[in-house]
PDB file of C-alpha atoms in Angstrom:
ATOM      1  CA  UNK W   1      93.708  89.598  20.272  1.00 42.00           C
ATOM      2  CA  UNK W   2      95.028  93.131  20.691  1.00 42.00           C
ATOM      3  CA  UNK W   3      96.808  94.492  17.634  1.00 42.00           C
ATOM      4  CA  UNK W   4     100.543  95.086  18.326  1.00 42.00           C
ATOM      5  CA  UNK W   5     101.146  98.741  17.673  1.00 42.00           C
ATOM      6  CA  UNK W   6     104.130  99.514  15.397  1.00 42.00           C
ATOM      7  CA  UNK W   7     105.096  95.897  14.674  1.00 44.00           C
ATOM      8  CA  UNK W   8     106.278  94.718  11.329  1.00 46.00           C
ATOM      9  CA  UNK W   9     103.470  92.220  10.876  1.00 43.00           C
ATOM     10  CA  UNK W  10     102.976  90.605   7.451  1.00 42.00           C
ATOM     11  CA  UNK W  11      99.310  90.191   6.431  1.00 39.00           C
ATOM     12  CA  UNK W  12      97.860  87.688   4.150  1.00 40.00           C
ATOM     13  CA  UNK W  13      96.474  89.011   0.805  1.00 43.00           C
ATOM     14  CA  UNK W  14      92.863  88.625   1.943  1.00 53.00           C
ATOM     15  CA  UNK W  15      93.277  90.172   5.416  1.00 53.00           C
ATOM     16  CA  UNK W  16      91.925  93.487   6.609  1.00 65.00           C
ATOM     17  CA  UNK W  17      94.265  95.771   8.566  1.00 64.00           C
ATOM     18  CA  UNK W  18      91.690  96.250  11.399  1.00 70.00           C
ATOM     19  CA  UNK W  19      90.140  92.850  11.556  1.00 74.00           C
ATOM     20  CA  UNK W  20      92.792  90.400  10.218  1.00 73.00           C
ATOM     21  CA  UNK W  21      93.586  87.640   9.943  1.00 79.00           C
ATOM     22  CA  UNK W  22      97.260  88.532  10.519  1.00 80.00           C
ATOM     23  CA  UNK W  23     100.323  86.508   9.824  1.00 84.00           C
ATOM     24  CA  UNK W  24     102.955  87.252  12.491  1.00 86.00           C
ATOM     25  CA  UNK W  25     106.585  86.677  11.462  1.00 86.00           C
ATOM     26  CA  UNK W  26     109.416  85.782  13.777  1.00 87.00           C
ATOM     27  CA  UNK W  27     111.396  88.980  13.234  1.00 81.00           C
ATOM     28  CA  UNK W  28     112.559  90.419  16.440  1.00 78.00           C
ATOM     29  CA  UNK W  29     110.337  93.527  16.481  1.00 75.00           C
ATOM     30  CA  UNK W  30     107.236  91.580  15.480  1.00 84.00           C
ATOM     31  CA  UNK W  31     107.848  88.839  18.005  1.00 89.00           C
ATOM     32  CA  UNK W  32     108.375  91.172  20.956  1.00 87.00           C
ATOM     33  CA  UNK W  33     105.376  93.344  20.002  1.00 87.00           C
ATOM     34  CA  UNK W  34     103.213  90.274  19.636  1.00 92.00           C
ATOM     35  CA  UNK W  35     104.047  88.972  23.122  1.00 95.00           C
ATOM     36  CA  UNK W  36     103.409  92.450  24.656  1.00 92.00           C
ATOM     37  CA  UNK W  37     100.072  93.046  22.995  1.00 91.00           C
ATOM     38  CA  UNK W  38      98.370  89.706  22.237  1.00 93.00           C
ATOM     39  CA  UNK W  39      95.704  88.880  24.829  1.00 93.00           C
ATOM     40  CA  UNK W  40      95.290  85.291  23.639  1.00 94.00           C
ATOM     41  CA  UNK W  41      97.674  83.142  25.831  1.00 96.00           C
ATOM     42  CA  UNK W  42      97.682  80.276  23.429  1.00 95.00           C
ATOM     43  CA  UNK W  43      98.741  82.503  20.587  1.00 95.00           C
ATOM     44  CA  UNK W  44     101.436  83.870  22.728  1.00 96.00           C
ATOM     45  CA  UNK W  45     102.765  80.358  23.465  1.00 97.00           C
ATOM     46  CA  UNK W  46     102.607  79.564  19.681  1.00 96.00           C
ATOM     47  CA  UNK W  47     104.863  82.399  18.707  1.00 96.00           C
ATOM     48  CA  UNK W  48     107.168  81.911  21.671  1.00 96.00           C
ATOM     49  CA  UNK W  49     107.534  78.223  20.847  1.00 96.00           C
ATOM     50  CA  UNK W  50     108.123  78.921  17.223  1.00 94.00           C
ATOM     51  CA  UNK W  51     110.719  81.674  17.972  1.00 94.00           C
ATOM     52  CA  UNK W  52     112.744  79.503  20.337  1.00 93.00           C
ATOM     53  CA  UNK W  53     112.483  76.469  18.049  1.00 93.00           C
ATOM     54  CA  UNK W  54     114.236  78.147  15.150  1.00 91.00           C
ATOM     55  CA  UNK W  55     116.947  76.058  13.604  1.00 91.00           C
ATOM     56  CA  UNK W  56     115.937  72.819  15.371  1.00 90.00           C
ATOM     57  CA  UNK W  57     113.794  70.985  12.789  1.00 87.00           C
ATOM     58  CA  UNK W  58     113.452  70.380   9.113  1.00 85.00           C
ATOM     59  CA  UNK W  59     115.807  71.786   6.490  1.00 87.00           C
ATOM     60  CA  UNK W  60     116.861  74.706   8.810  1.00 86.00           C
ATOM     61  CA  UNK W  61     118.066  72.308  11.522  1.00 91.00           C
ATOM     62  CA  UNK W  62     121.536  73.524  12.408  1.00 92.00           C
ATOM     63  CA  UNK W  63     122.600  71.299  15.282  1.00 91.00           C
ATOM     64  CA  UNK W  64     125.113  69.331  13.233  1.00 92.00           C
ATOM     65  CA  UNK W  65     126.869  72.441  11.762  1.00 93.00           C
ATOM     66  CA  UNK W  66     126.997  73.945  15.270  1.00 94.00           C
ATOM     67  CA  UNK W  67     128.637  70.811  16.718  1.00 95.00           C
ATOM     68  CA  UNK W  68     131.152  70.806  13.830  1.00 96.00           C
ATOM     69  CA  UNK W  69     132.068  74.459  14.560  1.00 96.00           C
ATOM     70  CA  UNK W  70     132.582  73.645  18.208  1.00 96.00           C
ATOM     71  CA  UNK W  71     134.771  70.676  17.335  1.00 97.00           C
ATOM     72  CA  UNK W  72     136.891  72.658  14.975  1.00 97.00           C
ATOM     73  CA  UNK W  73     137.264  75.534  17.506  1.00 97.00           C
ATOM     74  CA  UNK W  74     138.267  73.094  20.175  1.00 97.00           C
ATOM     75  CA  UNK W  75     140.905  71.604  17.812  1.00 97.00           C
ATOM     76  CA  UNK W  76     142.186  75.093  16.975  1.00 97.00           C
ATOM     77  CA  UNK W  77     142.536  76.001  20.631  1.00 96.00           C
ATOM     78  CA  UNK W  78     144.474  72.720  21.394  1.00 97.00           C
ATOM     79  CA  UNK W  79     146.894  73.326  18.523  1.00 97.00           C
ATOM     80  CA  UNK W  80     147.649  76.812  19.806  1.00 96.00           C
ATOM     81  CA  UNK W  81     148.174  75.612  23.368  1.00 96.00           C
ATOM     82  CA  UNK W  82     144.857  76.657  24.991  1.00 96.00           C
ATOM     83  CA  UNK W  83     142.638  74.386  27.101  1.00 95.00           C
ATOM     84  CA  UNK W  84     139.551  75.486  25.178  1.00 95.00           C
ATOM     85  CA  UNK W  85     138.315  77.942  22.609  1.00 95.00           C
ATOM     86  CA  UNK W  86     136.962  80.314  25.277  1.00 94.00           C
ATOM     87  CA  UNK W  87     140.435  80.739  26.621  1.00 94.00           C
ATOM     88  CA  UNK W  88     141.771  81.455  23.144  1.00 93.00           C
ATOM     89  CA  UNK W  89     139.012  83.972  22.482  1.00 90.00           C
ATOM     90  CA  UNK W  90     139.809  85.804  25.690  1.00 89.00           C
ATOM     91  CA  UNK W  91     143.188  86.813  24.425  1.00 87.00           C
ATOM     92  CA  UNK W  92     141.669  89.583  22.377  1.00 79.00           C
ATOM     93  CA  UNK W  93     138.876  90.539  24.803  1.00 79.00           C
ATOM     94  CA  UNK W  94     138.854  93.228  27.553  1.00 73.00           C
ATOM     95  CA  UNK W  95     137.963  90.651  30.215  1.00 81.00           C
ATOM     96  CA  UNK W  96     141.183  88.789  29.664  1.00 85.00           C
ATOM     97  CA  UNK W  97     140.166  85.359  31.079  1.00 90.00           C
ATOM     98  CA  UNK W  98     137.182  83.100  31.424  1.00 92.00           C
ATOM     99  CA  UNK W  99     137.615  83.208  35.198  1.00 94.00           C
ATOM    100  CA  UNK W 100     137.108  86.911  35.237  1.00 92.00           C
ATOM    101  CA  UNK W 101     134.029  86.607  33.094  1.00 91.00           C
ATOM    102  CA  UNK W 102     132.530  83.888  35.350  1.00 93.00           C
ATOM    103  CA  UNK W 103     133.358  85.891  38.469  1.00 93.00           C
ATOM    104  CA  UNK W 104     131.646  88.907  37.022  1.00 91.00           C
ATOM    105  CA  UNK W 105     128.530  86.969  35.956  1.00 92.00           C
ATOM    106  CA  UNK W 106     128.207  85.245  39.348  1.00 94.00           C
ATOM    107  CA  UNK W 107     128.635  88.634  41.184  1.00 94.00           C
ATOM    108  CA  UNK W 108     126.052  90.239  38.910  1.00 91.00           C
ATOM    109  CA  UNK W 109     123.568  87.410  39.396  1.00 93.00           C
ATOM    110  CA  UNK W 110     124.033  87.597  43.128  1.00 94.00           C
ATOM    111  CA  UNK W 111     123.170  91.342  43.094  1.00 93.00           C
ATOM    112  CA  UNK W 112     120.190  91.249  40.727  1.00 94.00           C
ATOM    113  CA  UNK W 113     118.510  87.971  41.675  1.00 95.00           C
ATOM    114  CA  UNK W 114     116.724  89.271  44.761  1.00 95.00           C
ATOM    115  CA  UNK W 115     115.341  92.316  42.903  1.00 95.00           C
ATOM    116  CA  UNK W 116     114.257  90.052  39.986  1.00 94.00           C
ATOM    117  CA  UNK W 117     112.436  87.682  42.302  1.00 96.00           C
ATOM    118  CA  UNK W 118     110.725  90.638  44.029  1.00 96.00           C
ATOM    119  CA  UNK W 119     109.553  91.992  40.678  1.00 96.00           C
ATOM    120  CA  UNK W 120     108.315  88.577  39.602  1.00 95.00           C
ATOM    121  CA  UNK W 121     106.361  88.217  42.839  1.00 96.00           C
ATOM    122  CA  UNK W 122     104.809  91.668  42.386  1.00 96.00           C
ATOM    123  CA  UNK W 123     103.870  90.886  38.794  1.00 96.00           C
ATOM    124  CA  UNK W 124     102.297  87.573  39.802  1.00 96.00           C
ATOM    125  CA  UNK W 125     100.158  89.308  42.363  1.00 96.00           C
ATOM    126  CA  UNK W 126      99.154  91.903  39.739  1.00 96.00           C
ATOM    127  CA  UNK W 127      98.053  89.091  37.329  1.00 95.00           C
ATOM    128  CA  UNK W 128      96.129  87.258  40.028  1.00 95.00           C
ATOM    129  CA  UNK W 129      94.196  90.362  41.006  1.00 95.00           C
ATOM    130  CA  UNK W 130      92.991  90.502  37.418  1.00 94.00           C
ATOM    131  CA  UNK W 131      91.865  86.916  37.242  1.00 94.00           C
ATOM    132  CA  UNK W 132      94.908  85.185  35.947  1.00 94.00           C
ATOM    133  CA  UNK W 133      95.111  81.838  37.816  1.00 92.00           C
ATOM    134  CA  UNK W 134      97.782  79.958  35.964  1.00 93.00           C
ATOM    135  CA  UNK W 135     101.496  79.976  36.698  1.00 93.00           C
ATOM    136  CA  UNK W 136     103.223  82.844  35.034  1.00 95.00           C
ATOM    137  CA  UNK W 137     105.302  81.658  32.111  1.00 96.00           C
ATOM    138  CA  UNK W 138     107.953  83.308  29.975  1.00 96.00           C
ATOM    139  CA  UNK W 139     105.423  83.974  27.145  1.00 97.00           C
ATOM    140  CA  UNK W 140     103.115  85.687  29.661  1.00 97.00           C
ATOM    141  CA  UNK W 141     105.627  88.070  31.237  1.00 96.00           C
ATOM    142  CA  UNK W 142     105.857  90.679  28.415  1.00 95.00           C
ATOM    143  CA  UNK W 143     102.061  90.932  28.128  1.00 96.00           C
ATOM    144  CA  UNK W 144     101.395  91.327  31.879  1.00 96.00           C
ATOM    145  CA  UNK W 145     104.373  93.585  32.380  1.00 94.00           C
ATOM    146  CA  UNK W 146     102.927  96.022  29.836  1.00 91.00           C
ATOM    147  CA  UNK W 147      99.553  95.795  31.585  1.00 93.00           C
ATOM    148  CA  UNK W 148     101.295  96.416  34.941  1.00 93.00           C
ATOM    149  CA  UNK W 149     103.130  99.508  33.561  1.00 88.00           C
ATOM    150  CA  UNK W 150      99.915 100.889  32.142  1.00 86.00           C
ATOM    151  CA  UNK W 151      98.274 100.501  35.573  1.00 90.00           C
ATOM    152  CA  UNK W 152     101.127 101.994  37.533  1.00 87.00           C
ATOM    153  CA  UNK W 153     101.666 104.875  35.018  1.00 82.00           C
ATOM    154  CA  UNK W 154      98.081 105.479  33.987  1.00 73.00           C
ATOM    155  CA  UNK W 155      98.990 108.621  31.946  1.00 71.00           C
ATOM    156  CA  UNK W 156     101.920 106.951  30.213  1.00 69.00           C
ATOM    157  CA  UNK W 157     101.497 107.035  26.400  1.00 71.00           C
ATOM    158  CA  UNK W 158     104.399 105.433  24.523  1.00 70.00           C
ATOM    159  CA  UNK W 159     103.355 107.017  21.212  1.00 69.00           C
ATOM    160  CA  UNK W 160     103.417 110.484  22.828  1.00 74.00           C
ATOM    161  CA  UNK W 161     106.800 109.835  24.622  1.00 75.00           C
ATOM    162  CA  UNK W 162     108.468 108.808  21.395  1.00 76.00           C
ATOM    163  CA  UNK W 163     107.702 112.195  19.856  1.00 78.00           C
ATOM    164  CA  UNK W 164     110.260 113.669  22.218  1.00 80.00           C
ATOM    165  CA  UNK W 165     112.997 111.418  20.787  1.00 81.00           C
ATOM    166  CA  UNK W 166     113.425 112.212  17.159  1.00 84.00           C
ATOM    167  CA  UNK W 167     116.376 110.221  15.852  1.00 83.00           C
ATOM    168  CA  UNK W 168     118.391 113.110  14.392  1.00 85.00           C
ATOM    169  CA  UNK W 169     118.249 115.006  17.708  1.00 86.00           C
ATOM    170  CA  UNK W 170     119.056 111.902  19.731  1.00 85.00           C
ATOM    171  CA  UNK W 171     122.122 111.281  17.664  1.00 86.00           C
ATOM    172  CA  UNK W 172     123.287 114.887  17.848  1.00 89.00           C
ATOM    173  CA  UNK W 173     122.832 114.908  21.687  1.00 88.00           C
ATOM    174  CA  UNK W 174     124.543 111.572  22.095  1.00 84.00           C
ATOM    175  CA  UNK W 175     127.583 112.654  20.146  1.00 87.00           C
ATOM    176  CA  UNK W 176     127.730 115.774  22.328  1.00 90.00           C
ATOM    177  CA  UNK W 177     127.570 113.684  25.526  1.00 85.00           C
ATOM    178  CA  UNK W 178     130.399 111.448  24.291  1.00 82.00           C
ATOM    179  CA  UNK W 179     132.439 114.547  23.539  1.00 86.00           C
ATOM    180  CA  UNK W 180     131.861 116.027  26.912  1.00 88.00           C
ATOM    181  CA  UNK W 181     132.549 112.792  28.846  1.00 81.00           C
ATOM    182  CA  UNK W 182     135.288 111.194  26.857  1.00 78.00           C
ATOM    183  CA  UNK W 183     136.667 114.026  24.812  1.00 85.00           C
ATOM    184  CA  UNK W 184     136.057 112.167  21.539  1.00 84.00           C
ATOM    185  CA  UNK W 185     134.389 113.532  18.431  1.00 90.00           C
ATOM    186  CA  UNK W 186     131.940 111.553  16.314  1.00 89.00           C
ATOM    187  CA  UNK W 187     131.298 112.741  12.796  1.00 91.00           C
ATOM    188  CA  UNK W 188     130.074 111.440   9.475  1.00 92.00           C
ATOM    189  CA  UNK W 189     132.564 109.894   7.081  1.00 91.00           C
ATOM    190  CA  UNK W 190     131.906 110.333   3.393  1.00 90.00           C
ATOM    191  CA  UNK W 191     134.708 107.970   2.500  1.00 90.00           C
ATOM    192  CA  UNK W 192     133.290 105.199   4.549  1.00 89.00           C
ATOM    193  CA  UNK W 193     129.721 105.945   3.422  1.00 90.00           C
ATOM    194  CA  UNK W 194     130.736 105.032  -0.093  1.00 91.00           C
ATOM    195  CA  UNK W 195     130.960 101.383   1.040  1.00 90.00           C
ATOM    196  CA  UNK W 196     127.447 101.400   2.562  1.00 91.00           C
ATOM    197  CA  UNK W 197     125.095  98.563   1.448  1.00 90.00           C
ATOM    198  CA  UNK W 198     121.904 100.707   1.518  1.00 90.00           C
ATOM    199  CA  UNK W 199     120.947 104.262   1.026  1.00 90.00           C
ATOM    200  CA  UNK W 200     119.663 104.442   4.632  1.00 87.00           C
ATOM    201  CA  UNK W 201     123.013 103.446   6.065  1.00 91.00           C
ATOM    202  CA  UNK W 202     125.202 106.205   7.451  1.00 91.00           C
ATOM    203  CA  UNK W 203     128.927 106.033   8.304  1.00 91.00           C
ATOM    204  CA  UNK W 204     130.665 107.702  11.182  1.00 91.00           C
ATOM    205  CA  UNK W 205     134.218 108.031  12.411  1.00 91.00           C
ATOM    206  CA  UNK W 206     135.425 108.440  16.001  1.00 87.00           C
ATOM    207  CA  UNK W 207     138.330 110.722  16.651  1.00 87.00           C
ATOM    208  CA  UNK W 208     140.678 110.729  19.679  1.00 84.00           C
ATOM    209  CA  UNK W 209     140.948 114.128  21.434  1.00 86.00           C
ATOM    210  CA  UNK W 210     144.305 114.441  19.615  1.00 87.00           C
ATOM    211  CA  UNK W 211     142.492 114.078  16.301  1.00 87.00           C
ATOM    212  CA  UNK W 212     143.717 110.587  15.613  1.00 86.00           C
ATOM    213  CA  UNK W 213     141.220 108.190  14.122  1.00 85.00           C
ATOM    214  CA  UNK W 214     140.174 105.691  16.784  1.00 81.00           C
ATOM    215  CA  UNK W 215     137.580 103.731  14.935  1.00 83.00           C
ATOM    216  CA  UNK W 216     134.506 103.889  12.644  1.00 87.00           C
ATOM    217  CA  UNK W 217     131.087 102.426  12.456  1.00 87.00           C
ATOM    218  CA  UNK W 218     128.126 102.086  10.133  1.00 88.00           C
ATOM    219  CA  UNK W 219     124.635 103.013  11.502  1.00 87.00           C
ATOM    220  CA  UNK W 220     121.694 101.226   9.907  1.00 87.00           C
ATOM    221  CA  UNK W 221     118.768 102.915  11.614  1.00 84.00           C
ATOM    222  CA  UNK W 222     115.602 101.986   9.777  1.00 82.00           C
ATOM    223  CA  UNK W 223     113.402  98.937   9.579  1.00 78.00           C
ATOM    224  CA  UNK W 224     112.919  97.490   6.053  1.00 80.00           C
ATOM    225  CA  UNK W 225     111.874  94.299   4.417  1.00 77.00           C
ATOM    226  CA  UNK W 226     114.558  91.579   4.514  1.00 76.00           C
ATOM    227  CA  UNK W 227     116.502  93.270   7.347  1.00 77.00           C
ATOM    228  CA  UNK W 228     117.245  91.521  10.628  1.00 73.00           C
ATOM    229  CA  UNK W 229     115.180  93.468  13.083  1.00 67.00           C
ATOM    230  CA  UNK W 230     116.174  94.675  16.593  1.00 68.00           C
ATOM    231  CA  UNK W 231     119.157  96.449  18.045  1.00 72.00           C
ATOM    232  CA  UNK W 232     122.484  94.778  17.581  1.00 73.00           C
ATOM    233  CA  UNK W 233     126.166  95.282  16.898  1.00 76.00           C
ATOM    234  CA  UNK W 234     128.406  93.376  14.534  1.00 78.00           C
ATOM    235  CA  UNK W 235     132.181  93.832  13.973  1.00 76.00           C
ATOM    236  CA  UNK W 236     132.985  94.569  10.362  1.00 78.00           C
ATOM    237  CA  UNK W 237     136.699  94.756  10.853  1.00 78.00           C
ATOM    238  CA  UNK W 238     138.773  94.165  13.972  1.00 71.00           C
ATOM    239  CA  UNK W 239     141.405  96.572  15.213  1.00 70.00           C
ATOM    240  CA  UNK W 240     144.915  95.748  13.881  1.00 69.00           C
ATOM    241  CA  UNK W 241     147.648  97.794  15.637  1.00 68.00           C
ATOM    242  CA  UNK W 242     150.368  96.113  13.494  1.00 70.00           C
ATOM    243  CA  UNK W 243     148.739  97.378  10.284  1.00 71.00           C
ATOM    244  CA  UNK W 244     147.535 100.538  11.891  1.00 72.00           C
ATOM    245  CA  UNK W 245     143.854  99.715  11.152  1.00 74.00           C
ATOM    246  CA  UNK W 246     141.249 100.937  13.624  1.00 76.00           C
ATOM    247  CA  UNK W 247     138.130  98.917  14.223  1.00 73.00           C
ATOM    248  CA  UNK W 248     134.949  99.222  12.164  1.00 77.00           C
ATOM    249  CA  UNK W 249     131.650  98.147  13.599  1.00 76.00           C
ATOM    250  CA  UNK W 250     128.068  97.878  12.326  1.00 77.00           C
ATOM    251  CA  UNK W 251     125.435  99.382  14.692  1.00 73.00           C
ATOM    252  CA  UNK W 252     121.876  98.509  13.966  1.00 73.00           C
ATOM    253  CA  UNK W 253     118.565  99.783  15.282  1.00 73.00           C
ATOM    254  CA  UNK W 254     115.140  99.296  13.627  1.00 71.00           C
ATOM    255  CA  UNK W 255     113.159 102.480  13.782  1.00 74.00           C
ATOM    256  CA  UNK W 256     109.955 102.263  11.734  1.00 70.00           C
ATOM    257  CA  UNK W 257     109.601 105.559   9.774  1.00 67.00           C
ATOM    258  CA  UNK W 258     106.156 106.972   9.221  1.00 63.00           C
ATOM    259  CA  UNK W 259     105.100 109.103   6.277  1.00 64.00           C
ATOM    260  CA  UNK W 260     105.488 112.802   6.913  1.00 64.00           C
ATOM    261  CA  UNK W 261     106.862 112.329  10.473  1.00 65.00           C
ATOM    262  CA  UNK W 262     110.469 112.494  11.613  1.00 68.00           C
ATOM    263  CA  UNK W 263     111.639 108.856  12.698  1.00 76.00           C
ATOM    264  CA  UNK W 264     111.420 108.734  16.457  1.00 75.00           C
ATOM    265  CA  UNK W 265     112.684 106.218  19.019  1.00 74.00           C
ATOM    266  CA  UNK W 266     110.510 104.345  21.455  1.00 67.00           C
ATOM    267  CA  UNK W 267     111.679 104.065  25.038  1.00 60.00           C
ATOM    268  CA  UNK W 268     112.731 100.419  24.333  1.00 60.00           C
ATOM    269  CA  UNK W 269     114.696 101.194  21.198  1.00 61.00           C
ATOM    270  CA  UNK W 270     116.358 104.144  22.915  1.00 59.00           C
ATOM    271  CA  UNK W 271     117.495 102.172  25.931  1.00 58.00           C
ATOM    272  CA  UNK W 272     118.728  99.299  23.924  1.00 58.00           C
ATOM    273  CA  UNK W 273     120.615 101.331  21.336  1.00 58.00           C
ATOM    274  CA  UNK W 274     124.131  99.951  20.878  1.00 54.00           C
ATOM    275  CA  UNK W 275     125.400 103.406  20.044  1.00 54.00           C
ATOM    276  CA  UNK W 276     126.651 104.313  23.567  1.00 52.00           C
ATOM    277  CA  UNK W 277     129.058 101.409  23.258  1.00 57.00           C
ATOM    278  CA  UNK W 278     130.801 103.008  20.307  1.00 54.00           C
ATOM    279  CA  UNK W 279     133.393 105.018  22.249  1.00 47.00           C
ATOM    280  CA  UNK W 280     134.204 102.325  24.744  1.00 50.00           C
ATOM    281  CA  UNK W 281     134.566  99.504  22.236  1.00 50.00           C
ATOM    282  CA  UNK W 282     136.785 101.573  19.933  1.00 47.00           C
ATOM    283  CA  UNK W 283     138.980 102.760  22.826  1.00 47.00           C
ATOM    284  CA  UNK W 284     139.349  99.234  24.087  1.00 46.00           C
ATOM    285  CA  UNK W 285     140.041  97.776  20.698  1.00 40.00           C
ATOM    286  CA  UNK W 286     142.755 100.272  19.868  1.00 42.00           C
ATOM    287  CA  UNK W 287     144.225 100.052  23.428  1.00 42.00           C
ATOM    288  CA  UNK W 288     144.089 103.611  24.433  1.00 42.00           C
ATOM    289  CA  UNK W 289     145.942 104.470  27.576  1.00 38.00           C
ATOM    290  CA  UNK W 290     142.997 104.038  29.852  1.00 35.00           C
ATOM    291  CA  UNK W 291     142.687 100.348  28.862  1.00 33.00           C
ATOM    292  CA  UNK W 292     146.386  99.455  28.719  1.00 30.00           C
TER     293      UNK W 292
END
């Protein structure tokens, strides 16, 4: 088994860092790193199966609460005169209707499916050339895709590339791009920072070109014990034009800081960062002219 570089793997008290045994958790960063680096196909299946079976068995089984939520949402929609909850939800979304969402998804699938099939066929051929004779499954793709990228880009070194993306410089450059393209200004907010839940969390405000506050967001950038890993966005407060309250979002990435080294982004964390959505989501939520 290849050791997954940079993953947040919990080790048993008797394990050795270089030889194991290791206990892989189902946190997002650990899970993805394990699938990409583990050469044991059975172990890849084990963690894939465990990850996709969360909430389905034992005391953590959540199927009944989910069905109750669905039932209550349907009842709510009926009371308010909507055919289903999705139609009710679309009232506050940019898409506007479920029909528009479905049309967009169908159109997107039509455009990307041929390319996806081509890439899968190429990856299958790559695996077979290296002795893999089974049918490629979902738990195989990340591992062989990494191998394929290494073969195609023989000089590619992810650790070396990440040194060019220190988090402070990336943020500064991103704010400048948003200012140049959209005319908005992103700056830190000491008032909002006072409400942060951890010392690592930073708070920012987004200003309209006129100087009006358009929205705010918390940025929780670093991996730590007990934190949900990965890159994600969560609304903390919706926009309320009646009360004059701009939206507040939570933007999360999980950079693993190393001692004595500035925290840097991998190519994956950089491309999946939810930060670029900041301006668009706040402009849409506050119904600026370009979205009216």
